[in-house]
Tab-separated table of C-alpha atoms in Angstrom:
chain	number	residue	atom	x	y	z
A	332	MET	CA	24.490	-15.835	10.914
A	333	LEU	CA	23.731	-19.500	11.495
A	334	ASN	CA	26.409	-21.437	13.349
A	335	ILE	CA	26.882	-25.153	13.018
A	336	SER	CA	29.763	-26.659	14.909
A	337	GLY	CA	32.707	-28.278	13.073
A	338	LEU	CA	33.186	-31.972	12.528
A	339	LYS	CA	35.776	-34.040	14.324
A	340	GLU	CA	35.355	-36.957	11.954
A	341	GLY	CA	33.042	-37.282	8.975
A	342	ILE	CA	32.236	-35.953	5.511
A	343	VAL	CA	31.306	-32.507	4.313
A	344	LEU	CA	29.540	-32.293	0.976
A	345	ASP	CA	30.148	-28.780	-0.257
A	346	HIS	CA	29.110	-26.803	-3.321
A	347	ILE	CA	25.788	-28.569	-3.658
A	348	GLN	CA	23.524	-26.718	-6.023
A	349	ALA	CA	21.060	-24.724	-3.890
A	350	GLY	CA	17.897	-26.727	-3.281
A	351	LYS	CA	19.411	-30.157	-4.113
A	352	SER	CA	20.514	-31.151	-0.599
A	353	LEU	CA	17.334	-33.018	0.313
A	354	ASP	CA	17.523	-35.096	-2.901
A	355	ILE	CA	21.045	-36.076	-1.931
A	356	TYR	CA	19.998	-36.744	1.672
A	357	TYR	CA	17.511	-39.372	0.497
A	358	HIS	CA	19.568	-40.780	-2.414
A	359	LEU	CA	22.497	-41.427	-0.060
A	360	GLY	CA	20.162	-43.027	2.469
A	361	LEU	CA	21.184	-40.541	5.162
A	362	ASP	CA	17.683	-40.713	6.611
A	363	LYS	CA	18.455	-44.302	7.606
A	364	LEU	CA	21.662	-43.461	9.492
A	365	GLU	CA	21.737	-42.790	13.203
A	366	CYS	CA	24.617	-40.323	13.146
A	367	GLN	CA	24.224	-36.541	13.214
A	368	VAL	CA	23.557	-34.920	9.851
A	369	ALA	CA	23.378	-31.178	9.280
A	370	ILE	CA	21.797	-29.796	6.139
A	371	ILE	CA	22.567	-26.189	5.393
A	372	LYS	CA	20.415	-24.672	2.693
A	373	ASN	CA	21.042	-21.512	0.720
A	374	ALA	CA	24.434	-20.757	2.250
A	375	LYS	CA	26.184	-17.759	0.698
A	376	SER	CA	28.865	-18.709	-1.810
A	377	SER	CA	31.256	-16.433	-3.669
A	378	LYS	CA	31.489	-19.026	-6.467
A	379	MET	CA	27.863	-20.097	-6.723
A	380	GLY	CA	25.842	-17.280	-5.181
A	381	ARG	CA	23.922	-19.748	-3.046
A	382	LYS	CA	24.738	-23.332	-2.264
A	383	ASP	CA	23.716	-26.194	0.013
A	384	ILE	CA	26.073	-28.067	2.346
A	385	ILE	CA	25.650	-31.407	4.109
A	386	LYS	CA	27.768	-32.385	7.097
A	387	ILE	CA	27.732	-36.030	8.120
A	388	GLU	CA	29.285	-37.190	11.359
A	389	GLY	CA	31.340	-40.354	11.830
A	390	ALA	CA	33.260	-42.883	9.730
A	391	LEU	CA	31.132	-43.533	6.685
A	392	ASP	CA	32.817	-46.344	4.811
A	393	ASN	CA	29.563	-47.707	3.465
A	394	LEU	CA	28.319	-44.485	1.937
A	395	ASP	CA	27.862	-44.881	-1.841
A	396	LEU	CA	29.198	-41.623	-3.186
A	397	LYS	CA	28.788	-42.748	-6.819
A	398	VAL	CA	25.251	-41.455	-6.778
A	399	LEU	CA	26.611	-37.982	-6.050
A	400	GLY	CA	28.533	-38.042	-9.308
A	401	TYR	CA	25.272	-38.656	-11.131
A	402	ILE	CA	23.320	-35.953	-9.301
A	403	ASP	CA	26.030	-33.309	-9.598
A	404	HIS	CA	29.681	-34.070	-10.234
A	405	ASN	CA	30.655	-30.525	-9.228
A	406	ILE	CA	29.990	-31.302	-5.560
A	407	THR	CA	33.131	-31.241	-3.374
A	408	VAL	CA	33.539	-34.140	-0.955
A	409	ASN	CA	35.744	-33.294	2.023
A	410	ILE	CA	36.843	-36.105	4.333
A	411	ILE	CA	37.418	-34.828	7.864
A	412	LYS	CA	39.599	-36.493	10.490
A	413	ASP	CA	40.718	-34.883	13.768
A	414	ASP	CA	39.016	-31.633	12.773
A	415	LYS	CA	41.036	-31.374	9.566
A	416	ILE	CA	40.319	-31.979	5.881
A	417	VAL	CA	42.486	-35.005	5.093
A	418	GLU	CA	41.153	-35.683	1.612
A	419	LYS	CA	39.187	-33.901	-1.109
A	420	LYS	CA	37.446	-36.288	-3.457
A	421	THR	CA	36.537	-35.262	-6.975
A	422	LEU	CA	33.456	-36.831	-8.462
A	423	LYS	CA	33.010	-38.369	-11.869
A	424	LEU	CA	29.908	-39.452	-13.710
A	425	PRO	CA	29.467	-43.089	-12.649
A	426	LYS	CA	29.542	-45.697	-15.448
A	427	LYS	CA	26.624	-47.560	-13.870
A	428	ILE	CA	23.927	-46.504	-11.427
A	429	THR	CA	21.405	-48.767	-9.748
A	430	ASN	CA	18.029	-47.718	-8.332
A	431	VAL	CA	18.836	-44.023	-8.483
A	432	ILE	CA	16.661	-43.233	-11.479
A	433	HIS	CA	13.799	-45.263	-12.904
A	434	CYS	CA	13.010	-46.238	-16.477
A	435	LYS	CA	9.937	-44.439	-17.784
A	436	ASN	CA	9.538	-46.535	-20.942
A	437	PRO	CA	6.143	-48.269	-20.687
A	438	ARG	CA	7.440	-51.039	-22.982
A	439	CYS	CA	10.385	-51.841	-20.677
A	440	ILE	CA	10.342	-55.101	-18.698
A	441	THR	CA	10.796	-53.041	-15.504
A	442	SER	CA	7.292	-51.644	-16.055
A	443	ILE	CA	5.746	-55.020	-15.205
A	444	GLU	CA	8.364	-56.707	-13.007
A	445	GLN	CA	8.640	-54.372	-10.037
A	446	GLU	CA	11.324	-56.327	-8.191
A	447	LEU	CA	13.916	-55.739	-10.944
A	448	PRO	CA	16.657	-53.248	-10.089
A	449	HIS	CA	16.634	-50.157	-12.322
A	450	VAL	CA	20.127	-50.190	-13.806
A	451	PHE	CA	21.423	-47.448	-16.100
A	452	PHE	CA	24.712	-47.223	-17.995
A	453	LEU	CA	26.502	-44.055	-19.046
A	454	SER	CA	26.279	-44.153	-22.848
A	455	ASP	CA	27.657	-40.707	-23.699
A	456	GLU	CA	29.844	-38.826	-21.243
A	457	ALA	CA	29.794	-35.575	-23.253
A	458	THR	CA	26.011	-35.278	-23.123
A	459	GLU	CA	25.719	-37.059	-19.737
A	460	THR	CA	23.330	-39.545	-21.330
A	461	TYR	CA	22.310	-42.647	-19.419
A	462	ARG	CA	20.478	-45.585	-20.978
A	463	CYS	CA	18.400	-48.287	-19.312
A	464	MET	CA	20.255	-51.618	-19.198
A	465	TYR	CA	17.129	-53.506	-20.312
A	466	CYS	CA	15.463	-51.434	-23.048
A	467	GLU	CA	18.303	-48.938	-23.823
A	468	GLU	CA	15.852	-46.040	-23.546
A	469	LYS	CA	17.598	-42.741	-22.934
A	470	TYR	CA	17.042	-41.100	-19.553
A	471	GLY	CA	16.802	-37.314	-19.655
A	472	LYS	CA	17.921	-35.508	-16.501
B	1074	MET	CA	28.208	-69.863	-22.106
B	1075	ARG	CA	27.005	-67.196	-24.518
B	1076	HIS	CA	23.648	-65.650	-25.298
B	1077	LEU	CA	22.431	-63.674	-28.313
B	1078	LEU	CA	20.477	-60.641	-27.155
B	1079	ASN	CA	21.600	-57.923	-29.550
B	1080	PRO	CA	22.807	-58.212	-33.170
B	1081	LEU	CA	26.045	-56.518	-32.105
B	1082	ASP	CA	26.822	-59.202	-29.487
B	1083	PHE	CA	28.806	-60.940	-32.245
B	1084	SER	CA	31.848	-59.305	-33.829
B	1085	VAL	CA	32.158	-59.007	-37.627
B	1086	GLU	CA	34.525	-62.012	-37.556
B	1087	GLU	CA	32.087	-64.099	-35.476
B	1088	ILE	CA	29.248	-63.232	-37.839
B	1089	GLU	CA	31.443	-64.228	-40.783
B	1090	LYS	CA	32.090	-67.600	-39.138
B	1091	LEU	CA	28.396	-68.078	-38.357
B	1092	LEU	CA	27.360	-67.233	-41.933
B	1093	ASP	CA	30.024	-69.619	-43.291
B	1094	LEU	CA	28.506	-72.368	-41.150
B	1095	ALA	CA	24.988	-71.445	-42.313
B	1096	ALA	CA	26.159	-71.580	-45.945
B	1097	ASP	CA	27.662	-75.028	-45.381
B	1098	ILE	CA	24.370	-76.175	-43.821
B	1099	GLU	CA	22.533	-74.872	-46.903
B	1100	HIS	CA	24.675	-77.035	-49.167
B	1101	ASP	CA	24.814	-80.139	-46.969
B	1102	LEU	CA	21.614	-80.302	-44.915
B	1103	PRO	CA	21.777	-84.108	-44.369
B	1104	GLY	CA	25.283	-83.720	-42.933
B	1105	TYR	CA	23.794	-81.841	-39.980
B	1106	ALA	CA	20.776	-84.062	-39.379
B	1107	HIS	CA	22.061	-85.520	-36.092
B	1108	VAL	CA	24.406	-82.907	-34.634
B	1109	CYS	CA	21.867	-82.018	-31.918
B	1110	ASP	CA	20.508	-85.504	-31.201
B	1111	GLY	CA	19.154	-85.540	-27.647
B	1112	LYS	CA	19.194	-81.735	-27.325
B	1113	LYS	CA	16.077	-79.664	-26.698
B	1114	ILE	CA	15.171	-76.074	-27.519
B	1115	ALA	CA	12.497	-74.275	-25.487
B	1116	THR	CA	10.575	-71.706	-27.521
B	1117	LEU	CA	9.197	-69.250	-24.973
B	1118	PHE	CA	6.834	-67.035	-26.922
B	1119	TYR	CA	4.973	-64.596	-24.691
B	1120	GLU	CA	3.327	-63.103	-27.769
B	1121	PRO	CA	2.295	-64.796	-30.997
B	1122	SER	CA	4.835	-65.032	-33.804
B	1123	THR	CA	4.195	-67.973	-36.039
B	1124	ARG	CA	7.053	-67.333	-38.431
B	1125	THR	CA	9.905	-66.872	-35.968
B	1126	ARG	CA	8.761	-69.670	-33.647
B	1127	LEU	CA	8.363	-72.164	-36.471
B	1128	SER	CA	11.726	-71.135	-37.889
B	1129	PHE	CA	13.441	-71.937	-34.566
B	1130	GLU	CA	11.543	-75.192	-34.257
B	1131	ALA	CA	12.334	-76.221	-37.840
B	1132	ALA	CA	15.992	-75.347	-37.229
B	1133	MET	CA	16.230	-77.564	-34.143
B	1134	LEU	CA	14.318	-80.427	-35.787
B	1135	ASN	CA	16.658	-80.219	-38.808
B	1136	LEU	CA	19.571	-80.671	-36.412
B	1137	GLY	CA	18.037	-83.807	-34.887
B	1138	GLY	CA	16.947	-82.115	-31.655
B	1139	SER	CA	13.479	-81.682	-30.224
B	1140	VAL	CA	11.326	-78.739	-29.145
B	1141	LEU	CA	9.101	-77.724	-26.267
B	1142	GLY	CA	7.575	-74.430	-25.228
B	1143	PHE	CA	4.542	-72.196	-25.385
B	1144	SER	CA	3.206	-69.813	-27.998
B	1145	SER	CA	1.418	-67.155	-25.966
B	1146	ALA	CA	1.619	-65.661	-22.487
B	1147	ALA	CA	-1.903	-66.941	-21.787
B	1148	SER	CA	-0.690	-70.542	-22.087
B	1149	SER	CA	2.371	-69.959	-19.882
B	1150	SER	CA	2.851	-69.485	-16.168
B	1151	ALA	CA	3.195	-65.739	-16.853
B	1152	ALA	CA	-0.607	-65.723	-16.774
B	1153	LYS	CA	-0.295	-66.718	-13.101
B	1154	GLY	CA	2.111	-63.860	-12.507
B	1155	GLU	CA	5.397	-65.766	-12.666
B	1156	SER	CA	8.427	-63.568	-13.319
B	1157	VAL	CA	10.743	-64.037	-16.297
B	1158	SER	CA	13.616	-64.914	-13.953
B	1159	ASP	CA	11.622	-67.704	-12.263
B	1160	THR	CA	10.413	-69.058	-15.613
B	1161	ILE	CA	13.934	-69.263	-17.026
B	1162	ARG	CA	15.272	-71.011	-13.909
B	1163	MET	CA	12.584	-73.635	-14.405
B	1164	ILE	CA	13.131	-73.927	-18.180
B	1165	SER	CA	16.891	-74.324	-17.595
B	1166	CYS	CA	16.041	-77.688	-15.970
B	1167	TYR	CA	14.068	-78.845	-19.023
B	1168	ALA	CA	15.973	-77.654	-22.093
B	1169	ASP	CA	19.510	-77.081	-23.420
B	1170	ILE	CA	18.847	-73.718	-25.112
B	1171	CYS	CA	15.922	-71.322	-25.395
B	1172	ALA	CA	14.512	-68.717	-27.762
B	1173	MET	CA	12.409	-66.020	-26.122
B	1174	ARG	CA	9.919	-63.615	-27.706
B	1175	HIS	CA	8.455	-61.106	-25.258
B	1176	PRO	CA	6.402	-57.927	-25.705
B	1177	LYS	CA	8.456	-56.124	-23.047
B	1178	GLU	CA	11.855	-54.754	-23.982
B	1179	GLY	CA	14.771	-56.284	-22.080
B	1180	ALA	CA	12.927	-59.459	-20.995
B	1181	PRO	CA	15.488	-61.761	-22.723
B	1182	LEU	CA	18.295	-59.874	-20.962
B	1183	VAL	CA	16.599	-60.520	-17.609
B	1184	ALA	CA	16.310	-64.194	-18.590
B	1185	SER	CA	20.007	-64.371	-19.521
B	1186	LEU	CA	20.997	-63.035	-16.083
B	1187	HIS	CA	19.284	-65.984	-14.367
B	1188	SER	CA	19.708	-68.733	-16.941
B	1189	SER	CA	22.045	-71.696	-16.973
B	1190	ILE	CA	21.338	-72.308	-20.679
B	1191	PRO	CA	21.986	-70.020	-23.694
B	1192	VAL	CA	19.184	-67.493	-24.308
B	1193	ILE	CA	18.363	-66.249	-27.799
B	1194	ASN	CA	16.356	-63.047	-28.094
B	1195	ALA	CA	13.622	-63.863	-30.611
B	1196	GLY	CA	12.269	-60.293	-30.464
B	1197	ASP	CA	11.574	-58.040	-27.465
B	1198	GLY	CA	8.962	-55.354	-28.136
B	1199	GLY	CA	10.266	-52.658	-30.463
B	1200	HIS	CA	13.809	-53.195	-29.202
B	1201	GLN	CA	15.882	-55.964	-30.852
B	1202	HIS	CA	15.360	-58.949	-33.130
B	1203	PRO	CA	18.895	-60.249	-33.715
B	1204	THR	CA	18.037	-63.470	-35.554
B	1205	GLN	CA	16.118	-61.436	-38.155
B	1206	THR	CA	19.271	-59.364	-38.624
B	1207	LEU	CA	21.390	-62.510	-39.032
B	1208	THR	CA	18.827	-63.751	-41.559
B	1209	ASP	CA	19.031	-60.458	-43.470
B	1210	LEU	CA	22.838	-60.553	-43.470
B	1211	MET	CA	22.901	-64.139	-44.712
B	1212	THR	CA	20.381	-63.337	-47.454
B	1213	ILE	CA	22.358	-60.337	-48.675
B	1214	ARG	CA	25.683	-62.207	-48.555
B	1215	SER	CA	24.227	-65.218	-50.375
B	1216	LEU	CA	22.625	-63.110	-53.103
B	1217	LEU	CA	25.310	-60.472	-53.663
B	1218	GLY	CA	28.317	-62.451	-52.463
B	1219	ARG	CA	29.378	-59.619	-50.123
B	1220	LEU	CA	28.302	-57.421	-47.221
B	1221	ASP	CA	30.421	-54.397	-48.176
B	1222	ASN	CA	30.399	-51.814	-50.977
B	1223	MET	CA	26.710	-51.650	-51.761
B	1224	THR	CA	23.756	-49.285	-51.664
B	1225	VAL	CA	20.908	-50.436	-49.449
B	1226	GLY	CA	17.466	-48.850	-49.718
B	1227	LEU	CA	15.217	-49.182	-46.686
B	1228	CYS	CA	11.618	-48.329	-47.411
B	1229	GLY	CA	8.418	-47.834	-45.404
B	1230	ASP	CA	8.184	-47.617	-41.640
B	1231	LEU	CA	11.702	-46.680	-40.627
B	1232	LYS	CA	10.589	-45.217	-37.312
B	1233	PHE	CA	9.081	-48.201	-35.513
B	1234	GLY	CA	10.624	-51.009	-37.564
B	1235	ARG	CA	13.157	-52.656	-35.246
B	1236	THR	CA	14.464	-54.856	-38.089
B	1237	VAL	CA	15.503	-51.691	-39.931
B	1238	HIS	CA	17.364	-50.268	-36.931
B	1239	SER	CA	19.151	-53.551	-36.258
B	1240	LEU	CA	20.104	-53.993	-39.918
B	1241	ILE	CA	21.557	-50.469	-40.129
B	1242	ASN	CA	23.535	-51.092	-36.910
B	1243	ALA	CA	24.888	-54.337	-38.327
B	1244	LEU	CA	25.742	-53.037	-41.831
B	1245	VAL	CA	27.570	-49.866	-40.762
B	1246	ARG	CA	30.374	-52.151	-39.584
B	1247	TYR	CA	31.197	-53.014	-43.232
B	1248	PRO	CA	33.092	-50.599	-45.518
B	1249	GLY	CA	31.450	-48.827	-48.428
B	1250	VAL	CA	27.816	-49.430	-47.446
B	1251	LYS	CA	25.544	-46.507	-48.367
B	1252	PHE	CA	21.933	-46.126	-47.255
B	1253	VAL	CA	18.933	-44.583	-48.968
B	1254	LEU	CA	16.199	-44.153	-46.349
B	1255	ILE	CA	12.839	-43.959	-48.087
B	1256	SER	CA	9.887	-42.991	-45.889
B	1257	PRO	CA	7.172	-40.406	-45.325
B	1258	PRO	CA	8.291	-37.616	-42.936
B	1259	GLU	CA	6.267	-39.146	-40.069
B	1260	LEU	CA	8.087	-42.491	-40.297
B	1261	ARG	CA	11.710	-41.389	-40.661
B	1262	VAL	CA	14.433	-43.240	-38.743
B	1263	PRO	CA	14.732	-42.214	-35.074
B	1264	GLU	CA	17.161	-39.460	-34.192
B	1265	TYR	CA	19.609	-41.844	-32.460
B	1266	ILE	CA	20.043	-43.848	-35.689
B	1267	ARG	CA	20.575	-40.701	-37.751
B	1268	GLU	CA	22.899	-38.943	-35.273
B	1269	ASP	CA	24.597	-41.648	-33.173
B	1270	VAL	CA	24.947	-44.367	-35.816
B	1271	LEU	CA	24.994	-42.835	-39.309
B	1272	LYS	CA	26.417	-39.346	-38.818
B	1273	ALA	CA	28.741	-40.355	-35.966
B	1274	GLY	CA	30.105	-43.206	-38.110
B	1275	ASN	CA	30.552	-40.982	-41.216
B	1276	VAL	CA	28.255	-43.282	-43.148
B	1277	GLU	CA	26.899	-41.991	-46.449
B	1278	PHE	CA	23.104	-41.811	-46.374
B	1279	ALA	CA	20.185	-39.915	-47.878
B	1280	GLU	CA	16.648	-39.502	-46.574
B	1281	VAL	CA	14.134	-39.298	-49.401
B	1282	GLY	CA	10.386	-39.573	-49.897
B	1283	ASN	CA	10.212	-40.946	-53.433
B	1284	LEU	CA	10.809	-44.646	-54.072
B	1285	ASP	CA	10.894	-44.322	-57.898
B	1286	ASP	CA	13.817	-41.879	-57.829
B	1287	ALA	CA	15.815	-44.110	-55.489
B	1288	MET	CA	15.281	-47.413	-57.363
B	1289	PRO	CA	18.053	-47.185	-60.034
B	1290	ASP	CA	20.840	-46.790	-57.431
B	1291	LEU	CA	19.967	-49.711	-55.174
B	1292	ASP	CA	21.675	-53.096	-54.810
B	1293	ILE	CA	19.255	-54.149	-52.055
B	1294	LEU	CA	15.725	-52.862	-51.433
B	1295	TYR	CA	14.489	-53.730	-47.930
B	1296	MET	CA	10.726	-53.187	-47.795
B	1297	THR	CA	8.863	-52.969	-44.474
B	1298	ARG	CA	5.254	-53.097	-43.412
B	1299	VAL	CA	3.610	-50.135	-41.713
B	1300	GLN	CA	2.580	-51.857	-38.479
B	1301	ARG	CA	-0.924	-51.090	-37.228
B	1302	GLU	CA	0.011	-52.108	-33.656
B	1303	ARG	CA	2.589	-49.303	-33.397
B	1304	PHE	CA	0.032	-46.521	-33.951
B	1305	PHE	CA	-2.097	-44.939	-31.237
B	1306	ASN	CA	-4.223	-43.231	-33.860
B	1307	GLU	CA	-6.087	-45.298	-36.474
B	1308	GLU	CA	-6.364	-42.311	-38.832
B	1309	ASP	CA	-2.583	-41.952	-39.006
B	1310	TYR	CA	-2.230	-45.657	-39.738
B	1311	ILE	CA	-4.789	-45.558	-42.569
B	1312	ARG	CA	-3.164	-42.453	-44.053
B	1313	LEU	CA	0.329	-43.999	-44.052
B	1314	LYS	CA	-0.215	-47.711	-44.551
B	1315	ASP	CA	-0.152	-47.706	-48.338
B	1316	CYS	CA	2.391	-44.926	-48.846
B	1317	TYR	CA	4.713	-47.270	-50.795
B	1318	ILE	CA	3.602	-50.142	-52.982
B	1319	LEU	CA	6.286	-51.984	-54.895
B	1320	ASP	CA	4.910	-53.214	-58.204
B	1321	LYS	CA	6.147	-54.366	-61.613
B	1322	ALA	CA	6.396	-50.801	-62.925
B	1323	LYS	CA	8.734	-49.812	-60.090
B	1324	MET	CA	10.801	-52.987	-60.529
B	1325	LYS	CA	11.490	-51.899	-64.125
B	1326	LEU	CA	13.432	-48.947	-62.693
B	1327	ALA	CA	15.745	-51.221	-60.696
B	1328	LYS	CA	19.088	-52.782	-61.566
B	1329	GLU	CA	19.077	-56.243	-63.089
B	1330	HIS	CA	20.833	-57.636	-60.021
B	1331	MET	CA	19.041	-55.707	-57.299
B	1332	PHE	CA	17.237	-57.881	-54.736
B	1333	VAL	CA	14.082	-57.180	-52.743
B	1334	LEU	CA	13.992	-58.282	-49.104
B	1335	HIS	CA	11.159	-58.054	-46.579
B	1336	PRO	CA	11.038	-59.372	-42.990
B	1337	LEU	CA	7.422	-60.492	-43.632
B	1338	PRO	CA	4.512	-60.610	-43.134
B	1339	ARG	CA	3.706	-58.234	-45.970
B	1340	VAL	CA	0.349	-56.571	-46.386
B	1341	ASN	CA	0.064	-54.289	-49.418
B	1342	GLU	CA	3.578	-52.899	-49.679
B	1343	ILE	CA	4.721	-55.511	-52.212
B	1344	SER	CA	2.251	-56.357	-54.927
B	1345	VAL	CA	1.895	-60.124	-55.487
B	1346	GLU	CA	2.793	-59.538	-59.157
B	1347	VAL	CA	6.392	-58.933	-57.973
B	1348	ASP	CA	6.626	-62.435	-56.430
B	1349	SER	CA	7.513	-64.046	-59.761
B	1350	ASP	CA	10.340	-61.573	-60.435
B	1351	PRO	CA	13.678	-63.392	-59.892
B	1352	ARG	CA	14.838	-60.392	-57.870
B	1353	ALA	CA	12.073	-60.944	-55.275
B	1354	ALA	CA	14.068	-62.667	-52.532
B	1355	TYR	CA	11.740	-62.456	-49.512
B	1356	PHE	CA	10.671	-66.108	-49.549
B	1357	ARG	CA	14.287	-67.269	-50.022
B	1358	GLN	CA	15.009	-65.026	-47.015
B	1359	VAL	CA	12.673	-67.215	-44.916
B	1360	GLN	CA	14.661	-70.306	-45.937
B	1361	TYR	CA	17.953	-68.583	-45.088
B	1362	GLY	CA	16.413	-67.793	-41.689
B	1363	VAL	CA	16.216	-71.502	-40.884
B	1364	TYR	CA	19.846	-72.122	-41.921
B	1365	VAL	CA	21.153	-69.198	-39.924
B	1366	ARG	CA	19.169	-70.273	-36.821
B	1367	MET	CA	20.589	-73.786	-37.212
B	1368	ALA	CA	24.082	-72.283	-37.302
B	1369	LEU	CA	23.277	-70.130	-34.269
B	1370	ILE	CA	21.945	-73.051	-32.209
B	1371	MET	CA	25.076	-75.067	-33.053
B	1372	THR	CA	27.339	-72.136	-32.182
B	1373	LEU	CA	25.700	-71.437	-28.814
B	1374	LEU	CA	25.550	-75.141	-27.915
B	1375	GLU	CA	29.166	-75.508	-29.077
B	1376	VAL	CA	28.399	-78.556	-31.217
B	1377	GLU	CA	30.199	-79.293	-34.459
B	1378	LYS	CA	29.571	-81.221	-37.615
B	1379	PRO	CA	31.071	-84.708	-37.382
B	1380	CYS	CA	34.156	-85.142	-39.568
């Protein structure tokens, strides 16, 4: 059994689909933070079989959790203070995401102007469809 | 300040107002000859389009304004690698309004985000061409006297033809409009038009392959060209390019008051023998295009006809 110590203050991202934790690590920019981050892969889960968990130490006001909603809105976000869970955040599909996914349409203006941000809007919540702000091309997950 | 990037940027009521203004311009052209005195339009055409560019320029000249711009990317600073956002910041210092044609989809939107003058999308790749849609709406309203309760046949390349997609999007907002979509299987409308626009909006439509069978039911026949530049395979283009040719014999099957529209240029899809038929409205459509662009320029510049 692998033991990772508890958090005094920070965020625990639980119920991450097994194998997705590194995607989230980079999308959230955790590689650029100086605080301690623990990635637990393939943890046993009664609900999911296997899951990934990320524990992030410290007050993380600047962390953009919207991207998590896009990657997997079933992830549980636990806010820890004084060794206790003080808040559980539920995630929703974000209405707008910037520089998380990239437009693949070769006719899109982003294909020739590299400095443009890649902005996508949620066009259909039921099918989780996002469309490029510029060319309206659908992005398939 | 407003821009026109997508035909749906204007509500049904705003389009009604714009078409009323265009109709007034049609009947009193001299009354509008000086409403834009001292104003300039920049026509920023990153790819050639004689018809649309000249239509914008004629519209501004008719209003008493003047024009500047370029007609290909090679003769613009884009050839030196300048971005759309930098170009529009520069143009904003020279002109009061601009019309942009660009081969890349979304370029006019990028321009609008950095512009201090109104931006009109004059066509961006296969994406949108809103002033063609306004032209089509004005033509239909002028000829039939309404934009509701009619059967519209769209024929030819319904897959790549952006004018077709924009026109369907614009017309589904009016009650009682039915569509007959006439195309070979390879050039049917894209799935998002069929599912997200027509079926989702409970709009009555039929997809057929035979133009003759459809003719008697139509109030408007919108012909399109099969565009060589949209095909990766020359063989497919040659096989499909002449799949529909409207001629005198086919016109005999149509109603007496049906009208034929075409965004032009045509190649073979409308025989020249049809040109003399009073129901052939595609050259009148070009004239309506100037009036509607005049109305659009006035609307975006917020200028009015003197009392």
